[in-house]
Tab-separated table of C-alpha atoms and ligand atoms in Angstrom:
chain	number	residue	atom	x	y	z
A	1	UNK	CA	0.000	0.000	0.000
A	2	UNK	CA	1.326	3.012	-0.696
A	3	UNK	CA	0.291	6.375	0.830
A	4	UNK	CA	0.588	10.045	-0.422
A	5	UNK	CA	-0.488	13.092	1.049
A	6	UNK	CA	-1.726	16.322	-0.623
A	7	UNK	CA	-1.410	19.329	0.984
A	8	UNK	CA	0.073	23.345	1.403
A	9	UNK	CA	-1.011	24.946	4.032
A	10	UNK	CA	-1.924	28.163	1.513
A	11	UNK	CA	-5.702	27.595	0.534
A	12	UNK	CA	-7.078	27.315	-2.501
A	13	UNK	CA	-4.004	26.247	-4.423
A	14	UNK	CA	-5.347	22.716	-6.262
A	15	UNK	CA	-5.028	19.920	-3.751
A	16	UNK	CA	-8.915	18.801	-3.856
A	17	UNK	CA	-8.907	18.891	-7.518
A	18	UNK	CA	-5.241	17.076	-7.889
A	19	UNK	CA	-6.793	14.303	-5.336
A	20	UNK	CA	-9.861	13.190	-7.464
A	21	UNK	CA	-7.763	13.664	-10.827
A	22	UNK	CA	-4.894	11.968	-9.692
A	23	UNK	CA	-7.283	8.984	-7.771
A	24	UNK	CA	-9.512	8.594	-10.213
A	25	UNK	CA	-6.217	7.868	-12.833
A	26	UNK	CA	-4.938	5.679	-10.009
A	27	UNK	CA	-8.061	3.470	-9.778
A	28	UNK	CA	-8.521	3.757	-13.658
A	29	UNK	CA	-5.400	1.871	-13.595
A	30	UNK	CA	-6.368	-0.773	-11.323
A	31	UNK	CA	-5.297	0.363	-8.200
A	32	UNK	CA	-7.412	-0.319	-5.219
A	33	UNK	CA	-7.613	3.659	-3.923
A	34	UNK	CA	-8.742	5.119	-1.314
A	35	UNK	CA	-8.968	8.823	-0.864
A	36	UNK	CA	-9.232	10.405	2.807
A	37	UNK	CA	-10.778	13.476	2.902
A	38	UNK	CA	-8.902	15.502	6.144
A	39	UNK	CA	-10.429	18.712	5.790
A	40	UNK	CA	-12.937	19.636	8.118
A	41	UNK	CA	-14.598	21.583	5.108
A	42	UNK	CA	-14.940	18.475	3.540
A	43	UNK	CA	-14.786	19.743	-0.458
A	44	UNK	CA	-13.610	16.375	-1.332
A	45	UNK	CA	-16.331	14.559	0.469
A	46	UNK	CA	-18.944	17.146	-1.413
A	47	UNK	CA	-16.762	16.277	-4.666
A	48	UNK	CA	-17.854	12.662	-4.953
A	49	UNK	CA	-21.558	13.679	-3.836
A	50	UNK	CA	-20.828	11.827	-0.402
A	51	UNK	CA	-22.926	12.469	3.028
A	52	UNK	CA	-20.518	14.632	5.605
A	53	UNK	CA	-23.005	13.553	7.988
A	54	UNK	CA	-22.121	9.600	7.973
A	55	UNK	CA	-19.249	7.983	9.704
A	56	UNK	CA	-15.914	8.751	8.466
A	57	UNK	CA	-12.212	10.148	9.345
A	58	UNK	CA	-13.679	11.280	12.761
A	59	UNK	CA	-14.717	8.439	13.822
A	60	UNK	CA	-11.391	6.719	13.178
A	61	UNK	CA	-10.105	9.268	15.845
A	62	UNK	CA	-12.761	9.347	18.152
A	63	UNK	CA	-13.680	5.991	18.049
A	64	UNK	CA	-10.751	4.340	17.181
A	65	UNK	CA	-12.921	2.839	14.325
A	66	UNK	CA	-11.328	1.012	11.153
A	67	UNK	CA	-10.968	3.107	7.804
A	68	UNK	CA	-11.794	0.054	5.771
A	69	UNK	CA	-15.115	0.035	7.565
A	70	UNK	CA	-16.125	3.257	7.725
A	71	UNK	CA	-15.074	4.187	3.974
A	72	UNK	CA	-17.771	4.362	1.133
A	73	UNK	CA	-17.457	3.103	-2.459
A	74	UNK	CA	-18.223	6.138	-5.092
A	75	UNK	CA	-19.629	5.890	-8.480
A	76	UNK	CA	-15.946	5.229	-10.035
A	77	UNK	CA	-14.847	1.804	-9.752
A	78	UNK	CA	-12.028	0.624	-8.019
A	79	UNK	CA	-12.958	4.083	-5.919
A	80	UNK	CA	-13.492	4.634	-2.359
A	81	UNK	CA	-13.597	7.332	0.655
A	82	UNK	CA	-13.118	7.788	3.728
A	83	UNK	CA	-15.834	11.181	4.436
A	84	UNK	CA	-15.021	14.071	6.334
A	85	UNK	CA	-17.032	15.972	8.925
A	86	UNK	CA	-17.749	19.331	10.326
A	87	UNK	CA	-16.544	17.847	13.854
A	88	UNK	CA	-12.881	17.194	11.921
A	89	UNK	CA	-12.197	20.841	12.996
A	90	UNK	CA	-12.481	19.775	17.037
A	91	UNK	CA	-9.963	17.440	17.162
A	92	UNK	CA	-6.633	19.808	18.162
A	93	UNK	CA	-9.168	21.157	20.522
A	94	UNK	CA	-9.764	17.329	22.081
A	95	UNK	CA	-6.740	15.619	21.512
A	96	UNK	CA	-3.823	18.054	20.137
A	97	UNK	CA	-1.666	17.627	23.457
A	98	UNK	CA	-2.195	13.865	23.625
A	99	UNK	CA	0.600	12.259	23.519
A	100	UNK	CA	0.701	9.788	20.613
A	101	UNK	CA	-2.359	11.223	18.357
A	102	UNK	CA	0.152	11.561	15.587
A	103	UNK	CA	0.030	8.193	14.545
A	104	UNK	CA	-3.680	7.580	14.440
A	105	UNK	CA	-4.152	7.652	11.092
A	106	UNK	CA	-1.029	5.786	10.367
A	107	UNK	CA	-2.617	2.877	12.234
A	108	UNK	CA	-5.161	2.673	11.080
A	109	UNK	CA	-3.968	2.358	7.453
A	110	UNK	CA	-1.544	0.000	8.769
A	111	UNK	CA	-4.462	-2.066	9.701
A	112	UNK	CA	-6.394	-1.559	6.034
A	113	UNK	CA	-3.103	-2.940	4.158
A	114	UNK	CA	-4.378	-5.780	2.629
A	115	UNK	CA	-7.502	-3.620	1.436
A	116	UNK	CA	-6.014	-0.829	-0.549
A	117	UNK	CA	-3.119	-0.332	-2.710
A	118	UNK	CA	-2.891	2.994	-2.949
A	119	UNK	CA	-4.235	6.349	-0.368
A	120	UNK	CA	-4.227	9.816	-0.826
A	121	UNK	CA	-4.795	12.061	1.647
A	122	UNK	CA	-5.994	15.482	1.073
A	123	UNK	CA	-5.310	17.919	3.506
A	124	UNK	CA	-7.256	21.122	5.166
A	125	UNK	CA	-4.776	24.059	4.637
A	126	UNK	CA	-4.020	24.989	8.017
A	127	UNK	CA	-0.954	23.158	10.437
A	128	UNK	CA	-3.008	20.726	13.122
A	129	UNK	CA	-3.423	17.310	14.057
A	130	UNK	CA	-4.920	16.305	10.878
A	131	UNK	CA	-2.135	17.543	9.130
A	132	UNK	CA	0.590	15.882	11.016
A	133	UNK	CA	-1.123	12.781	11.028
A	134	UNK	CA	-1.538	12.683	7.384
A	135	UNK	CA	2.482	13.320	7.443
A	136	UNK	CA	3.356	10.973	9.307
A	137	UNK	CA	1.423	8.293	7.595
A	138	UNK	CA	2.966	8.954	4.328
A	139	UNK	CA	5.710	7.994	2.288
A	140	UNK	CA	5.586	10.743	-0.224
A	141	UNK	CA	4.278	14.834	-0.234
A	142	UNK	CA	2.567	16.563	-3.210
A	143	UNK	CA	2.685	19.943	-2.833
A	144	UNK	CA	0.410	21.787	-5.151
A	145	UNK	CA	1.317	25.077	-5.812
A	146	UNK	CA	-0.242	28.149	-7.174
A	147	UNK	CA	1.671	29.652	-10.148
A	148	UNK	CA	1.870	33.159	-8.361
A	149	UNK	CA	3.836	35.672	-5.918
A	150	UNK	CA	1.622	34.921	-2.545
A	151	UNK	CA	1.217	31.172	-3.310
A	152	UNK	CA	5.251	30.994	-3.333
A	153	UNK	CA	5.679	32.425	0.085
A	154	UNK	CA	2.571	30.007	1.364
A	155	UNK	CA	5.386	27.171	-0.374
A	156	UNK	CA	7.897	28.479	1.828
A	157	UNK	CA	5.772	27.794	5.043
A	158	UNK	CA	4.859	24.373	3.563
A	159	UNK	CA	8.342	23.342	3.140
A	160	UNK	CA	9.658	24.911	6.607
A	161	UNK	CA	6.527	22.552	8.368
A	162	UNK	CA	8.467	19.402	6.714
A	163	UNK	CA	11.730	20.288	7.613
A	164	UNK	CA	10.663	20.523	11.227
A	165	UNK	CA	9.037	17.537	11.272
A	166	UNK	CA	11.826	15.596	9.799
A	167	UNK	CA	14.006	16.806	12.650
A	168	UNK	CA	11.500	15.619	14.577
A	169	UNK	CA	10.568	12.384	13.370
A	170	UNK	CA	14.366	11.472	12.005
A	171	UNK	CA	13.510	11.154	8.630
A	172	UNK	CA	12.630	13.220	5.742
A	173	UNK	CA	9.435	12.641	3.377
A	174	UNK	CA	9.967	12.350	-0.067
A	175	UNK	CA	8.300	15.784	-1.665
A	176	UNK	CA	7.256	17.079	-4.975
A	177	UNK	CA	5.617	20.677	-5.975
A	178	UNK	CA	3.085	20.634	-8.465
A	179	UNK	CA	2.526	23.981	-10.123
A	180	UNK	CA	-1.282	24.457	-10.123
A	181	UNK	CA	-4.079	27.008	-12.134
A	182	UNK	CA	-1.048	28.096	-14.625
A	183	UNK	CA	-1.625	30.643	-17.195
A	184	UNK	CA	0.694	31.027	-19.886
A	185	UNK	CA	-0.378	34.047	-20.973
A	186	UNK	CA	0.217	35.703	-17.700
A	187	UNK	CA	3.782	37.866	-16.796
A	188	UNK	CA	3.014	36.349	-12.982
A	189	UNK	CA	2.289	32.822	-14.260
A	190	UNK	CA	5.820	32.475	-16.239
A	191	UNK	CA	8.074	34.680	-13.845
A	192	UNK	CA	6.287	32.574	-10.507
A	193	UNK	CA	7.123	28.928	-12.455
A	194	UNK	CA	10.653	30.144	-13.533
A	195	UNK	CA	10.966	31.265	-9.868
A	196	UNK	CA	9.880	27.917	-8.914
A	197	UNK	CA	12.303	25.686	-11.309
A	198	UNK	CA	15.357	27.886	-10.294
A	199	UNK	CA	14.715	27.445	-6.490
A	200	UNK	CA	13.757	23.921	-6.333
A	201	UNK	CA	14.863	22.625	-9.522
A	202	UNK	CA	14.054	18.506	-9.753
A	203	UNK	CA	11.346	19.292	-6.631
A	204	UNK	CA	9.181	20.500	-9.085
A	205	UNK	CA	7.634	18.184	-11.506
A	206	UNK	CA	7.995	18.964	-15.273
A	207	UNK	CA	4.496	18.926	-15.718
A	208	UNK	CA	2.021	22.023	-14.301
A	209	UNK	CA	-1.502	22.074	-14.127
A	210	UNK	CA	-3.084	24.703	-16.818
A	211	UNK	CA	-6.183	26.929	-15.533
A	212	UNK	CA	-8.685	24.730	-16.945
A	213	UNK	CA	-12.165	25.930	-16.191
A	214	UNK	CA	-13.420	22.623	-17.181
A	215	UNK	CA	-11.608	20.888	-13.785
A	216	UNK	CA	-14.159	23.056	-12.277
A	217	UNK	CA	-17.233	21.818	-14.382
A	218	UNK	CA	-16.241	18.180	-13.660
A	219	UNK	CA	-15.892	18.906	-9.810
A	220	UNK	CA	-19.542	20.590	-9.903
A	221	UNK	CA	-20.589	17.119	-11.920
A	222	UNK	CA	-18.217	15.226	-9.090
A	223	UNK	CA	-16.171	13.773	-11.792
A	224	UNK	CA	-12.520	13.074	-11.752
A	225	UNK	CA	-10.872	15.172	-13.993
A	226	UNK	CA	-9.863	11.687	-16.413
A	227	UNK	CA	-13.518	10.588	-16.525
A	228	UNK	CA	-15.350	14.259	-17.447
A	229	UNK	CA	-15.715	14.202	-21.367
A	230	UNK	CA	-15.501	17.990	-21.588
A	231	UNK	CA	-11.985	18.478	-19.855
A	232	UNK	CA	-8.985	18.095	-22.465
A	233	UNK	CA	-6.011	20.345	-21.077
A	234	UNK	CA	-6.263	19.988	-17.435
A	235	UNK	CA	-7.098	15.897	-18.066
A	236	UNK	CA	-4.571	15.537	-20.316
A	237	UNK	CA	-1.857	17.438	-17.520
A	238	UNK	CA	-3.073	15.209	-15.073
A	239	UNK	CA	-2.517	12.075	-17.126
A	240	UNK	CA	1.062	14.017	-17.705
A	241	UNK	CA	1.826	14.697	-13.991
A	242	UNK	CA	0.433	11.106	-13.219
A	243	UNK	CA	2.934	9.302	-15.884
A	244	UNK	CA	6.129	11.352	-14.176
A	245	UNK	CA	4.775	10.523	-10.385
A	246	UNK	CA	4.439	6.951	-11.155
A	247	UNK	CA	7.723	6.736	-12.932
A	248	UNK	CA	9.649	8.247	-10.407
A	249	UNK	CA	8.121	5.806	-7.920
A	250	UNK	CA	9.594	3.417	-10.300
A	251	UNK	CA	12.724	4.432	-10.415
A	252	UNK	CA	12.882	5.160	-6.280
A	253	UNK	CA	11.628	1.280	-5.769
A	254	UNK	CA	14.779	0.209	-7.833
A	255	UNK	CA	17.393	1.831	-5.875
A	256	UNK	CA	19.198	-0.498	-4.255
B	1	LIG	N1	-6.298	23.883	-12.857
B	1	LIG	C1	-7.436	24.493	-12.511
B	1	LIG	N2	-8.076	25.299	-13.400
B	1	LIG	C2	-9.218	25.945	-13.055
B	1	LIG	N3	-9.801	25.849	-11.846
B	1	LIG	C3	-9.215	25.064	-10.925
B	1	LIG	C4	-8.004	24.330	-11.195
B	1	LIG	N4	-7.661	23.641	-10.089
B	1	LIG	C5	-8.590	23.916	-9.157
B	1	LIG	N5	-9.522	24.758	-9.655
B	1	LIG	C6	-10.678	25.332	-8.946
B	1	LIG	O1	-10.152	26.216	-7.945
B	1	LIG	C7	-10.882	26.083	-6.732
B	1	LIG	C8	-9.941	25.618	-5.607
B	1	LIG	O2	-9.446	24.317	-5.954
B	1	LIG	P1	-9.312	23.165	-4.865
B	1	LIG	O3	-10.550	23.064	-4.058
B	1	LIG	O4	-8.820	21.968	-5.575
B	1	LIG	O5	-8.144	23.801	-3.984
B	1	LIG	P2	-7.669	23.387	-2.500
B	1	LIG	O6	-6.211	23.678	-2.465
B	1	LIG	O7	-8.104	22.020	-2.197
B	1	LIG	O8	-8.473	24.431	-1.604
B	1	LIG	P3	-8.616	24.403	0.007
B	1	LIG	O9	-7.306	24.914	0.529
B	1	LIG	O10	-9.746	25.338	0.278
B	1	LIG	O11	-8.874	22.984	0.415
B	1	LIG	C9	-12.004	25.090	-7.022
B	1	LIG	O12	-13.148	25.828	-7.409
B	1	LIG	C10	-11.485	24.291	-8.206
B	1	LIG	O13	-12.534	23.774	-9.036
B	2	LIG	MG1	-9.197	21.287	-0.543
């Protein structure tokens, strides 16, 4: 099973959308996925027309109840979630001194390994338990990343929250920055991805996200952007970006 999170803690910036594009390709492929839906807003929950009032993420905190269990099929085969809820938003309030509440959601994927190959987990944008747990269970970071001045300095804080928990767990995640909602016919969009490539060079993957208002279309229809007829450029990026993820998972796997 392999698990990926999905977050920046600037708002706004693509992560929802790059969940359901990139799960939908994943289960299109064959993959067993399972997308966990961490923000207490619950967009991605509303984005597969699922109920944020049923049992989900919450309960696997408050209830120390089994993700397997508590997550619902959608329409898309091969395609299930694990809801979020309005109450998402009390847990630092309940639990965020705890000692070991870090590591709930990691075991509780631990204990769905047989059931999934592959989780993504999207996150709210905002540092918290929900955040740090989806860190912690995950081997690799997608950092979308809004081709623009104010989403670059929102990078900055992204990237200082996984160096400090690398010093603090011992090891560091494995992290990629997706530029999102790029226009190339904007001064900001070319100067912010140049920006980007200089600083952070291999970081960022080669392929960005256009502004496609047709990945908004297919997330009113709840559609992954691979399975809405309409969308051609941001589908077609997300087929890109999902090619160069998977083949640099490749390539990571064969290192000795
Ligand atoms: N490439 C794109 N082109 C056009 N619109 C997009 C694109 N990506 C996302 N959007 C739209 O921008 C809005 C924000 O996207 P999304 O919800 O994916 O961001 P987010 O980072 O998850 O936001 P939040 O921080 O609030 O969780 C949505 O209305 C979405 O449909
Ligand atoms: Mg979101």
């Amino acid at each position: 099973m392999r698990v990926w999170t999905i977050a920046n803690q600037k708002g706004g910036v693509g992560k929802t959308t790059t969940v359901a594009a990139l799960g939908g390709l994943f289960a299109a492929a064959g993959e067993r996925t399972l997308l966990v839906d961490m923000d207490p807003h619950a967009s991605l929950t509303h984005y597969f027309r699922m109920d944020a009032e049923r049992a989900g993420l919450y309960q696997v905190f408050n209830e120390d109840r089994g993700t397997h269990e508590l997550a619902q099929a959608t329409a898309f085969p091969g395609l299930s979630l694990l809801a979020a809820s309005p109450a998402l938003a009390t847990l630092d309030r309940q639990f965020g001194a705890r000692n070991g509440m870090g590591r709930v959601l990691q075991k509780a994927l631990a204990a769905a390994e047989a059931d999934y190959d592959r989780v993504l987990l999207d996150c709210p944008p905002l540092l918290g338990i929900l955040m740090v747990n989806a860190l912690a269970a995950s081997e690799r970071v997608l950092i979308p990343t809004q081709t623009e001045f104010l989403a670059l300095r929102g990078l900055e804080r992204m990237l200082q929250t996984l160096a400090m928990l690398a010093r603090s767990s011992g090891h560091a995640l494995d992290h990629h920055i997706i530029p999102t909602l790029y226009d190339a016919r904007t001064h900001a969009s070319r100067s912010s991805i140049d920006r980007l490539r200089q600083t952070w060079g291999e970081r960022v993957t080669r392929n960005e996200i256009p502004v496609d208002t047709q990945l908004r279309e297919a997330s009113l229809a709840g559609v992954p952007a691979g399975e809405w007829q309409a969308s051609r450029r941001g589908a077609a990026a997300y087929q890109l970006l999902f090619d160069e993820l998977c083949a640099h998972e490749d390539v990571v796997e064969a290192l000795p």
